[in-house]
Amino acid sequence: FENYYVDTDKLSDFTYKIVSGRDQNHYNLTLCAYESGEKIVCEILYNPNMYANEDIAQMLARLEHVLHALAANPEMKLSELETTTEEEKEQILGAFQTKPTQYPHEESIKSLFEAQVKKTPDRIAVSCGTEQLTYAELNAKANIVANRLRAAKVRSETGQGETMVALLLERNMDMVIGILGVVKAGYIYVPIDPEAPLDRIQYTLADSGASLLLVNQGKEQMISLPQGNIYAIEHLYSDEPDAAWGPELKANPDVAIAPQDALYIIYTSGTTGEPKGTVIEHECVVRLMHNDDMPFNFHEEDVWSLFAAYNFDVSVWEMYGALLYGGHLVVIPNDAKKDSYAFLELLREKRVTVLNQVPSSFYNLMQVELAEAGERLHVKHLIFAGEALQVGKLKAWQAKYPEMNIVNMYGITETTVHVTYKAITAEDIALDVNDVGKALPTLKIYILDGDKLCGIGVPGELCVAGVGVARGYLNKPELTNKKFVANPFVPGERMYRSGDLAKWLPDGNIAYLGRMDD
């Protein structure tokens, strides 16, 4: 605060001359305040190489907003003070949010898949190695599993009277058959990594209350399920003669599934280290894969790689992205996942067009591919998720494949796989622009300081609302109530507090800054 003393008795001896000048100081940003009559004048001196004119104007607007608020209510607590201007709030709650869109509200994953089977019964649905199944064949095997599960009268009741079936399956087509079989039975699938520690497996089985566990043949005795039965998936989908069944064994189960019925439960450790099961409903995935403002043009000619572990939610995107559009899902075996050379050859052999990758895995693949002179890849969509992407590393890749649609997506298990979408341009790569884009259709994003909106450029907690927010955590009501709260900006809507740190950029894109507890 610059308040220079002047002896008013000597003012008559002064002469005045207007001189244009420019202050310079040792700091990149300096706020100067001084009295001018009954006013306080504030000025900001700044380094134009570090701050844009728009940023400085925004700072001054916020400062003016704060000073007016304090003058109007001198007794205000600092915790009650908001720095975000009304103009910013209007922009954040309006222009920065996605517009309302339509999606098939009454459909389930079961009904959408069965409709796709009718459209493309003879197209290849899934393959692994030399084995493959058409849509009709995959549907028939899934129906056999579903009908036998229904006949077994499996029951494990949640608070909503729903039934969980755990899966402990190797990476092959059985994994896909098992998932679809559980879904078509109207049950909830709980995928478990077969390579996880035994205590983690037993915890998941006990906490989920699964009354049936599907394993691969020969693994039935390797795990215990006190509250239910264990079956080999190969026995369940076998179409050998069964005295209890006729042709109807392969028919679509007559099961009504509501959009708000649970589809799957994925267990994550998060930052607490204690596994928690996130309950995702059918509607959450339906609106993710099918809506009027879908930013991708997926179709039946696409070939998807199933790279993610099936207990990681990106697998939901990969699996249903292929099977709800009539595409071909290629299950990547574990050995190819761990060997960039083998994975690259598989991408070429299967002519994969939709490739989803965790950035750290892709950097290795990119290094191998750029060093080789082999056949060019057929990938049309390269989609990153699961980790922060270093966009600048993609310069050589984008130069080789300028036609490829490169997308960065930020996501959270509790908000159904993906939250944002950002198409990466050549300019982004050249400038190493690492934002995560804007919200996907049906979702709203808020960046909050407590319950207050953060202004543009101000870090805060990233919160997500809209269709796509999970039901909550299984058997953890206190944590659910803490993380899944009422949306303060839309009555009757729920919001998830992610614990991630982010900020708005002036163009409405979002910069991810890491975890708040880091």
Coordinates of C-alpha atoms in Angstrom, one line a residue:
F1 CA 0.0 0.0 0.0
E2 CA 1.7 3.2 -1.2
N3 CA 0.8 6.2 1.0
Y4 CA 3.5 8.7 0.6
Y5 CA 3.5 11.6 3.2
V6 CA 3.4 15.1 1.7
D7 CA 3.6 18.3 3.9
T8 CA 0.6 20.3 2.6
D9 CA 2.1 23.6 3.9
K10 CA 4.8 23.3 1.3
L11 CA 2.6 22.4 -1.7
S12 CA 2.6 26.1 -2.9
D13 CA 6.3 25.8 -3.6
F14 CA 5.8 22.8 -5.9
T15 CA 5.7 23.0 -9.7
Y16 CA 4.1 20.2 -11.7
K17 CA 5.0 18.7 -15.0
I18 CA 3.3 15.6 -16.7
V19 CA 5.9 13.0 -17.6
S20 CA 5.1 9.7 -19.3
G21 CA 7.0 6.9 -17.6
R22 CA 7.0 3.2 -17.0
D23 CA 7.6 1.7 -13.6
Q24 CA 9.8 -1.3 -13.4
N25 CA 10.4 -3.6 -10.4
H26 CA 12.0 -6.9 -9.6
Y27 CA 8.8 -8.9 -9.4
N28 CA 6.7 -10.6 -12.1
L29 CA 3.5 -9.3 -10.4
T30 CA 3.1 -6.3 -8.1
L31 CA -0.2 -4.9 -6.7
C32 CA -0.1 -1.2 -5.9
A33 CA -2.8 0.5 -3.9
Y34 CA -3.0 4.2 -2.9
E35 CA -5.5 6.7 -1.7
S36 CA -7.1 9.2 -4.1
G37 CA -9.5 11.4 -2.2
E38 CA -12.1 9.0 -0.8
K39 CA -11.2 6.2 -3.1
I40 CA -8.5 3.5 -3.1
V41 CA -6.9 3.1 -6.5
C42 CA -5.4 -0.3 -7.3
E43 CA -2.9 -1.0 -10.1
I44 CA -1.1 -4.2 -11.1
L45 CA 2.4 -4.1 -12.6
Y46 CA 3.1 -7.4 -14.3
N47 CA 5.5 -9.3 -16.6
P48 CA 3.6 -9.6 -20.0
N49 CA 5.7 -12.7 -20.8
M50 CA 4.1 -14.5 -17.9
Y51 CA 0.6 -13.0 -17.7
A52 CA -2.0 -12.3 -20.4
N53 CA -3.8 -9.0 -20.4
E54 CA -7.1 -10.9 -19.8
D55 CA -5.7 -12.6 -16.7
I56 CA -4.8 -9.3 -15.2
A57 CA -8.1 -7.8 -16.0
Q58 CA -9.8 -10.8 -14.3
M59 CA -7.6 -10.3 -11.2
L60 CA -8.6 -6.6 -10.9
A61 CA -12.3 -7.5 -11.4
R62 CA -12.1 -10.0 -8.6
L63 CA -10.3 -7.5 -6.3
E64 CA -13.0 -4.9 -7.0
H65 CA -15.6 -7.5 -6.3
V66 CA -14.0 -8.4 -2.9
L67 CA -13.6 -4.8 -1.9
H68 CA -17.2 -4.0 -2.6
A69 CA -18.3 -7.0 -0.6
L70 CA -16.2 -6.1 2.4
A71 CA -17.4 -2.5 2.2
A72 CA -21.0 -3.6 2.2
N73 CA -20.5 -6.0 5.1
P74 CA -17.5 -5.2 7.3
E75 CA -18.4 -7.9 9.7
M76 CA -18.1 -10.7 7.1
K77 CA -16.0 -13.7 7.9
L78 CA -13.2 -14.5 5.5
S79 CA -14.7 -18.0 5.1
E80 CA -17.9 -16.3 3.7
L81 CA -16.0 -14.2 1.2
E82 CA -16.3 -15.1 -2.5
T83 CA -13.7 -14.0 -5.0
T84 CA -15.6 -15.2 -8.1
T85 CA -17.4 -12.4 -9.8
E86 CA -21.1 -12.7 -10.9
E87 CA -19.9 -12.6 -14.6
E88 CA -17.6 -15.5 -14.0
K89 CA -20.3 -17.5 -12.3
E90 CA -22.7 -16.9 -15.2
Q91 CA -20.0 -18.1 -17.6
I92 CA -19.0 -21.2 -15.6
L93 CA -22.6 -22.3 -15.0
G94 CA -23.7 -21.4 -18.5
A95 CA -21.3 -21.3 -21.5
F96 CA -18.7 -23.7 -19.9
Q97 CA -21.3 -26.5 -19.3
T98 CA -22.6 -29.0 -21.9
K99 CA -26.0 -28.4 -23.4
P100 CA -28.8 -30.9 -22.6
T101 CA -28.8 -33.9 -24.9
Q102 CA -30.9 -37.0 -25.6
Y103 CA -30.0 -40.6 -25.1
P104 CA -32.1 -43.8 -25.0
H105 CA -33.5 -43.3 -21.4
E106 CA -35.5 -46.6 -21.3
E107 CA -32.8 -48.9 -22.6
S108 CA -30.4 -51.2 -20.7
I109 CA -27.0 -52.7 -21.9
K110 CA -28.9 -56.0 -22.3
S111 CA -31.5 -54.5 -24.7
L112 CA -29.0 -52.5 -26.7
F113 CA -26.7 -55.5 -27.2
E114 CA -29.6 -57.7 -28.2
A115 CA -30.7 -55.1 -30.7
Q116 CA -27.2 -55.0 -32.2
V117 CA -27.2 -58.8 -32.5
K118 CA -30.3 -58.5 -34.7
K119 CA -28.6 -55.9 -36.9
T120 CA -25.3 -57.7 -37.4
P121 CA -25.7 -61.4 -36.4
D122 CA -23.0 -62.6 -38.8
R123 CA -20.3 -60.0 -38.2
I124 CA -17.3 -60.9 -36.0
A125 CA -18.1 -59.7 -32.5
V126 CA -15.0 -60.9 -30.5
S127 CA -11.7 -62.7 -31.1
C128 CA -8.7 -63.7 -29.1
G129 CA -5.8 -65.4 -30.8
T130 CA -7.1 -67.7 -33.5
E131 CA -10.6 -68.0 -31.9
Q132 CA -13.5 -65.8 -32.8
L133 CA -17.3 -65.5 -32.4
T134 CA -20.0 -63.8 -34.5
Y135 CA -22.6 -61.7 -32.8
A136 CA -25.1 -64.5 -33.0
E137 CA -22.6 -67.0 -31.6
L138 CA -21.6 -64.7 -28.7
N139 CA -25.2 -63.9 -27.9
A140 CA -26.1 -67.7 -27.8
K141 CA -23.2 -68.5 -25.4
A142 CA -24.1 -65.5 -23.2
N143 CA -27.7 -66.6 -23.2
I144 CA -26.8 -70.2 -22.1
V145 CA -24.8 -68.7 -19.2
A146 CA -27.6 -66.3 -18.3
N147 CA -30.4 -68.9 -18.5
R148 CA -28.4 -71.4 -16.3
L149 CA -27.7 -68.7 -13.8
R150 CA -31.4 -67.8 -13.6
A151 CA -32.3 -71.5 -13.3
A152 CA -29.8 -71.8 -10.4
K153 CA -31.9 -69.2 -8.5
V154 CA -28.8 -67.4 -7.5
R155 CA -29.5 -64.8 -4.8
S156 CA -27.3 -62.3 -3.0
E157 CA -29.4 -59.4 -1.9
T158 CA -28.2 -55.8 -1.7
G159 CA -30.3 -53.1 -0.2
Q160 CA -32.1 -52.9 -3.5
G161 CA -32.7 -56.6 -3.9
E162 CA -30.1 -57.1 -6.6
T163 CA -27.8 -60.1 -7.1
M164 CA -24.0 -60.0 -7.5
V165 CA -22.0 -62.6 -9.5
A166 CA -18.2 -62.3 -9.2
L167 CA -15.9 -63.1 -12.1
L168 CA -12.3 -64.4 -11.7
L169 CA -11.5 -65.1 -15.3
E170 CA -8.4 -65.2 -17.5
R171 CA -8.0 -62.8 -20.5
N172 CA -9.8 -64.6 -23.3
M173 CA -13.2 -64.7 -24.9
D174 CA -14.6 -66.4 -21.8
M175 CA -14.2 -63.1 -20.0
V176 CA -16.6 -61.4 -22.5
I177 CA -19.0 -64.3 -22.5
G178 CA -19.1 -64.3 -18.7
I179 CA -19.7 -60.6 -18.4
L180 CA -22.6 -60.7 -21.0
G181 CA -24.1 -63.8 -19.4
V182 CA -24.3 -62.1 -16.0
V183 CA -25.7 -58.9 -17.6
K184 CA -28.3 -60.8 -19.6
A185 CA -29.4 -62.7 -16.5
G186 CA -30.2 -59.3 -14.9
Y187 CA -27.5 -59.6 -12.3
I188 CA -24.5 -57.4 -11.4
Y189 CA -21.0 -58.5 -12.4
V190 CA -18.1 -58.0 -10.1
P191 CA -14.8 -58.4 -12.0
I192 CA -11.8 -59.5 -10.0
D193 CA -8.2 -59.7 -11.1
P194 CA -7.1 -63.3 -11.0
E195 CA -3.5 -62.2 -10.3
A196 CA -4.5 -60.1 -7.3
P197 CA -3.3 -61.2 -3.8
L198 CA -5.6 -63.9 -2.3
D199 CA -6.6 -61.6 0.6
R200 CA -7.7 -58.9 -1.9
I201 CA -9.8 -61.5 -3.8
Q202 CA -11.4 -62.9 -0.6
Y203 CA -12.1 -59.3 0.6
T204 CA -13.9 -58.5 -2.6
L205 CA -15.9 -61.7 -2.5
A206 CA -17.0 -61.1 1.1
D207 CA -17.7 -57.4 0.8
S208 CA -19.7 -57.7 -2.5
G209 CA -21.8 -60.6 -1.0
A210 CA -21.5 -62.4 -4.3
S211 CA -23.5 -65.7 -4.3
L212 CA -21.8 -67.1 -7.3
L213 CA -18.3 -67.0 -8.6
L214 CA -17.3 -67.8 -12.2
V215 CA -13.8 -69.1 -12.8
N216 CA -12.0 -70.9 -15.6
Q217 CA -12.1 -74.7 -15.7
G218 CA -9.6 -76.3 -13.3
K219 CA -9.7 -73.3 -10.9
E220 CA -12.8 -74.3 -8.9
Q221 CA -10.8 -75.5 -5.9
M222 CA -8.4 -72.6 -5.7
I223 CA -10.7 -70.2 -4.0
S224 CA -13.5 -70.4 -1.4
L225 CA -16.9 -68.8 -1.5
P226 CA -18.7 -69.6 1.8
Q227 CA -21.8 -67.7 0.9
G228 CA -22.3 -69.3 -2.5
N229 CA -21.2 -71.6 -5.3
I230 CA -18.3 -71.7 -7.8
Y231 CA -18.7 -72.7 -11.4
A232 CA -16.4 -73.0 -14.3
I233 CA -17.5 -70.7 -17.1
E234 CA -16.8 -73.4 -19.7
H235 CA -19.3 -75.7 -18.1
L236 CA -21.9 -72.9 -17.9
Y237 CA -21.9 -72.0 -21.6
S238 CA -21.5 -75.6 -22.8
D239 CA -24.4 -76.5 -25.2
E240 CA -24.2 -80.2 -24.6
P241 CA -27.6 -81.9 -24.3
D242 CA -29.3 -80.9 -21.1
A243 CA -32.4 -82.7 -19.9
A244 CA -33.8 -79.6 -18.3
W245 CA -33.5 -77.4 -21.4
G246 CA -34.5 -77.4 -25.1
P247 CA -33.7 -74.8 -27.7
E248 CA -34.8 -72.1 -25.3
L249 CA -31.4 -72.4 -23.6
K250 CA -29.9 -70.2 -26.3
A251 CA -32.8 -67.8 -26.3
N252 CA -32.6 -64.3 -24.9
P253 CA -33.7 -64.4 -21.2
D254 CA -37.1 -62.8 -20.6
V255 CA -35.7 -60.4 -18.0
A256 CA -36.8 -56.8 -17.5
I257 CA -34.0 -54.5 -16.6
A258 CA -34.6 -50.9 -15.5
P259 CA -32.2 -48.1 -16.4
Q260 CA -31.5 -47.6 -12.7
D261 CA -30.6 -51.2 -12.0
A262 CA -27.0 -51.8 -11.2
L263 CA -24.8 -53.1 -14.0
Y264 CA -21.4 -53.7 -12.4
I265 CA -19.3 -53.1 -9.2
I266 CA -15.7 -52.2 -9.7
Y267 CA -13.4 -52.2 -6.6
T268 CA -10.7 -49.6 -6.4
S269 CA -8.2 -48.7 -3.6
G270 CA -8.0 -45.0 -4.4
T271 CA -5.8 -43.0 -2.1
T272 CA -7.1 -44.6 1.1
G273 CA -5.7 -48.1 0.3
E274 CA -8.9 -49.7 1.4
P275 CA -10.8 -51.3 -1.4
K276 CA -14.3 -49.9 -2.1
G277 CA -16.8 -51.1 -4.6
T278 CA -18.3 -48.5 -6.9
V279 CA -21.9 -49.3 -8.0
I280 CA -22.6 -48.3 -11.6
E281 CA -26.1 -48.5 -13.1
H282 CA -27.1 -49.4 -16.7
E283 CA -28.2 -45.8 -17.5
C284 CA -24.7 -44.5 -16.7
V285 CA -23.1 -46.6 -19.4
V286 CA -26.0 -46.3 -21.9
R287 CA -25.8 -42.5 -22.0
L288 CA -21.9 -42.7 -22.2
M289 CA -22.1 -44.9 -25.3
H290 CA -25.2 -43.5 -27.0
N291 CA -26.3 -39.9 -27.0
D292 CA -27.2 -37.3 -29.6
D293 CA -23.9 -35.3 -29.1
M294 CA -21.5 -38.3 -29.0
P295 CA -18.1 -36.8 -29.9
F296 CA -17.0 -40.0 -31.7
N297 CA -18.4 -41.6 -34.9
F298 CA -18.1 -45.3 -34.0
H299 CA -19.6 -47.8 -36.4
E300 CA -19.7 -51.5 -37.3
E301 CA -16.5 -51.3 -39.3
D302 CA -14.4 -50.5 -36.3
V303 CA -12.0 -52.9 -34.7
W304 CA -11.4 -52.3 -31.0
S305 CA -8.6 -53.6 -28.8
L306 CA -9.6 -54.7 -25.3
F307 CA -6.4 -53.7 -23.6
A308 CA -7.5 -52.7 -20.1
A309 CA -7.9 -55.2 -17.3
Y310 CA -11.6 -56.1 -17.0
N311 CA -11.6 -54.9 -13.4
F312 CA -10.5 -51.4 -14.6
D313 CA -13.4 -49.3 -15.9
V314 CA -11.8 -48.4 -19.2
S315 CA -12.6 -52.0 -20.2
V316 CA -16.3 -51.0 -20.0
W317 CA -15.7 -48.3 -22.6
E318 CA -13.7 -50.7 -24.8
M319 CA -16.1 -53.6 -24.6
Y320 CA -19.4 -51.8 -25.1
G321 CA -17.8 -49.3 -27.5
A322 CA -17.3 -52.3 -29.8
L323 CA -20.3 -54.5 -29.0
L324 CA -23.0 -51.7 -29.0
Y325 CA -21.9 -50.5 -32.4
G326 CA -21.4 -53.8 -34.2
G327 CA -17.7 -53.5 -34.1
H328 CA -15.0 -56.3 -33.6
L329 CA -13.6 -56.6 -30.1
V330 CA -10.0 -58.0 -30.0
V331 CA -9.1 -59.3 -26.6
I332 CA -5.4 -58.6 -26.1
P333 CA -3.7 -61.5 -24.3
N334 CA -1.5 -60.8 -21.3
D335 CA 1.7 -61.7 -23.1
A336 CA 1.0 -59.2 -25.8
K337 CA 0.0 -56.5 -23.2
K338 CA 3.5 -56.9 -21.7
D339 CA 5.4 -56.9 -25.0
S340 CA 5.2 -53.8 -27.1
Y341 CA 6.6 -55.7 -30.2
A342 CA 3.9 -58.4 -29.9
F343 CA 1.2 -55.8 -29.3
L344 CA 2.3 -53.8 -32.3
E345 CA 2.1 -56.9 -34.5
L346 CA -1.4 -57.7 -33.2
L347 CA -2.6 -54.2 -34.0
R348 CA -1.4 -54.6 -37.5
E349 CA -2.7 -58.1 -38.0
K350 CA -6.2 -57.3 -36.7
R351 CA -6.2 -53.8 -38.3
V352 CA -7.3 -52.2 -35.1
T353 CA -9.1 -48.8 -35.7
V354 CA -9.9 -47.8 -32.1
L355 CA -7.0 -47.9 -29.7
N356 CA -7.3 -47.0 -26.0
Q357 CA -4.1 -46.5 -24.0
V358 CA -2.7 -45.5 -20.7
P359 CA 0.0 -42.9 -21.6
S360 CA 2.9 -44.8 -20.0
S361 CA 2.0 -47.9 -22.0
F362 CA 1.7 -46.0 -25.2
Y363 CA 5.1 -44.3 -24.9
N364 CA 6.8 -47.7 -25.1
L365 CA 4.6 -48.8 -28.0
M366 CA 5.3 -45.5 -29.8
Q367 CA 9.0 -45.9 -29.4
V368 CA 8.9 -49.3 -31.0
E369 CA 6.6 -48.4 -33.8
L370 CA 8.5 -45.2 -34.8
A371 CA 11.8 -47.2 -34.9
E372 CA 10.4 -49.8 -37.3
A373 CA 9.7 -49.7 -41.0
G374 CA 6.8 -52.1 -40.8
E375 CA 3.2 -51.8 -42.1
R376 CA 1.4 -48.6 -41.1
L377 CA -1.2 -48.9 -38.4
H378 CA -4.9 -48.6 -39.3
V379 CA -5.8 -46.7 -36.1
K380 CA -8.4 -44.0 -36.6
H381 CA -9.0 -43.1 -32.9
L382 CA -6.2 -43.0 -30.4
I383 CA -7.8 -42.4 -27.0
F384 CA -5.8 -41.7 -23.8
A385 CA -7.1 -42.2 -20.3
G386 CA -6.0 -43.4 -16.8
E387 CA -3.0 -41.1 -16.4
A388 CA -1.9 -37.5 -17.1
L389 CA -0.8 -37.3 -20.7
Q390 CA 2.4 -35.4 -21.7
V391 CA 1.1 -34.1 -25.1
G392 CA 4.6 -32.8 -26.2
K393 CA 5.8 -36.4 -26.4
L394 CA 3.4 -37.1 -29.3
K395 CA 5.2 -34.8 -31.8
A396 CA 6.9 -37.5 -33.9
W397 CA 3.7 -39.7 -33.8
Q398 CA 1.5 -36.9 -35.0
A399 CA 3.9 -36.1 -37.8
K400 CA 3.7 -39.8 -39.0
Y401 CA -0.1 -40.1 -38.5
P402 CA -1.5 -36.6 -39.1
E403 CA -4.9 -38.0 -40.0
M404 CA -5.3 -39.9 -36.7
N405 CA -7.9 -38.6 -34.2
I406 CA -5.9 -38.2 -31.0
V407 CA -8.1 -37.7 -27.9
N408 CA -7.3 -37.1 -24.2
M409 CA -10.0 -38.1 -21.7
Y410 CA -10.0 -37.5 -18.0
G411 CA -12.1 -40.0 -16.0
I412 CA -13.2 -41.3 -12.6
T413 CA -14.5 -44.8 -11.7
E414 CA -17.3 -43.1 -9.7
T415 CA -18.5 -41.1 -12.7
T416 CA -18.5 -44.0 -15.2
V417 CA -15.2 -44.2 -17.0
H418 CA -14.8 -40.9 -18.8
V419 CA -15.7 -37.3 -17.7
T420 CA -14.0 -35.1 -20.3
Y421 CA -13.1 -35.1 -24.0
K422 CA -10.2 -33.2 -25.6
A423 CA -9.2 -33.6 -29.3
I424 CA -5.5 -33.1 -29.5
T425 CA -4.3 -30.8 -32.3
A426 CA -0.9 -30.4 -33.9
E427 CA -0.8 -26.9 -32.2
D428 CA -1.5 -28.5 -28.8
I429 CA 1.4 -30.9 -29.4
A430 CA 3.8 -28.2 -30.6
L431 CA 2.9 -26.0 -27.5
D432 CA 2.7 -29.0 -25.1
V433 CA -0.9 -28.0 -24.1
N434 CA -1.9 -30.6 -21.5
D435 CA -5.5 -29.7 -20.6
V436 CA -8.2 -32.4 -20.5
G437 CA -10.9 -30.6 -22.4
K438 CA -14.6 -30.2 -21.6
A439 CA -17.3 -32.3 -20.0
L440 CA -18.9 -35.1 -22.0
P441 CA -22.6 -34.9 -22.8
T442 CA -25.0 -35.4 -19.8
L443 CA -22.3 -34.4 -17.3
K444 CA -21.6 -31.1 -15.5
I445 CA -18.3 -30.1 -14.1
Y446 CA -17.7 -27.7 -11.2
I447 CA -14.5 -26.6 -9.6
L448 CA -15.1 -25.7 -6.0
D449 CA -13.4 -24.2 -3.0
G450 CA -15.5 -25.9 -0.3
D451 CA -19.0 -25.1 -1.6
K452 CA -18.0 -22.0 -3.6
L453 CA -17.3 -21.8 -7.3
C454 CA -13.7 -21.1 -8.2
G455 CA -13.1 -18.5 -10.8
I456 CA -11.2 -19.0 -14.0
G457 CA -7.6 -19.9 -13.4
V458 CA -8.2 -20.6 -9.6
P459 CA -7.4 -24.1 -8.5
G460 CA -10.1 -26.1 -6.6
E461 CA -11.7 -29.5 -6.3
L462 CA -13.1 -31.0 -9.5
C463 CA -16.7 -32.1 -8.9
V464 CA -18.9 -34.0 -11.4
A465 CA -22.7 -34.0 -11.6
G466 CA -25.3 -35.4 -14.0
V467 CA -26.3 -38.8 -15.4
G468 CA -23.2 -40.9 -15.1
V469 CA -22.6 -40.3 -11.4
A470 CA -22.4 -43.7 -9.6
R471 CA -25.0 -44.9 -7.1
G472 CA -22.3 -44.9 -4.4
Y473 CA -20.0 -47.2 -2.6
L474 CA -21.2 -50.6 -1.6
N475 CA -21.6 -51.1 2.2
K476 CA -20.0 -47.7 2.9
P477 CA -22.8 -45.3 3.6
E478 CA -20.7 -42.7 5.5
L479 CA -18.1 -42.5 2.7
T480 CA -20.9 -42.4 0.1
N481 CA -22.6 -39.5 1.9
K482 CA -19.3 -37.7 2.1
K483 CA -18.4 -38.0 -1.6
F484 CA -21.8 -38.2 -3.3
V485 CA -23.6 -35.0 -2.3
A486 CA -26.5 -32.9 -3.4
N487 CA -25.6 -30.6 -6.4
P488 CA -25.8 -27.1 -4.9
F489 CA -26.4 -25.6 -8.4
V490 CA -29.2 -28.0 -9.7
P491 CA -31.9 -29.1 -7.2
G492 CA -32.6 -32.8 -7.1
E493 CA -29.3 -33.7 -8.8
R494 CA -26.3 -35.6 -7.2
M495 CA -22.7 -34.5 -7.4
Y496 CA -19.4 -36.5 -6.8
R497 CA -16.5 -34.8 -5.1
S498 CA -13.4 -36.3 -6.8
G499 CA -10.6 -35.0 -4.6
D500 CA -8.8 -34.0 -7.8
L501 CA -7.3 -30.6 -8.2
A502 CA -8.1 -28.7 -11.4
K503 CA -8.8 -25.2 -12.7
W504 CA -10.8 -23.6 -15.5
L505 CA -8.9 -22.2 -18.5
P506 CA -10.3 -19.0 -20.2
D507 CA -11.7 -21.0 -23.1
G508 CA -13.7 -23.4 -20.9
N509 CA -11.3 -26.3 -21.0
I510 CA -10.0 -27.8 -17.8
A511 CA -6.4 -28.2 -16.6
Y512 CA -5.9 -31.2 -14.3
L513 CA -3.4 -30.4 -11.5
G514 CA -3.2 -33.7 -9.6
R515 CA -4.7 -34.9 -6.3
M516 CA -5.6 -32.5 -3.5
D517 CA -3.9 -34.8 -1.0
D518 CA -0.6 -35.0 -2.8

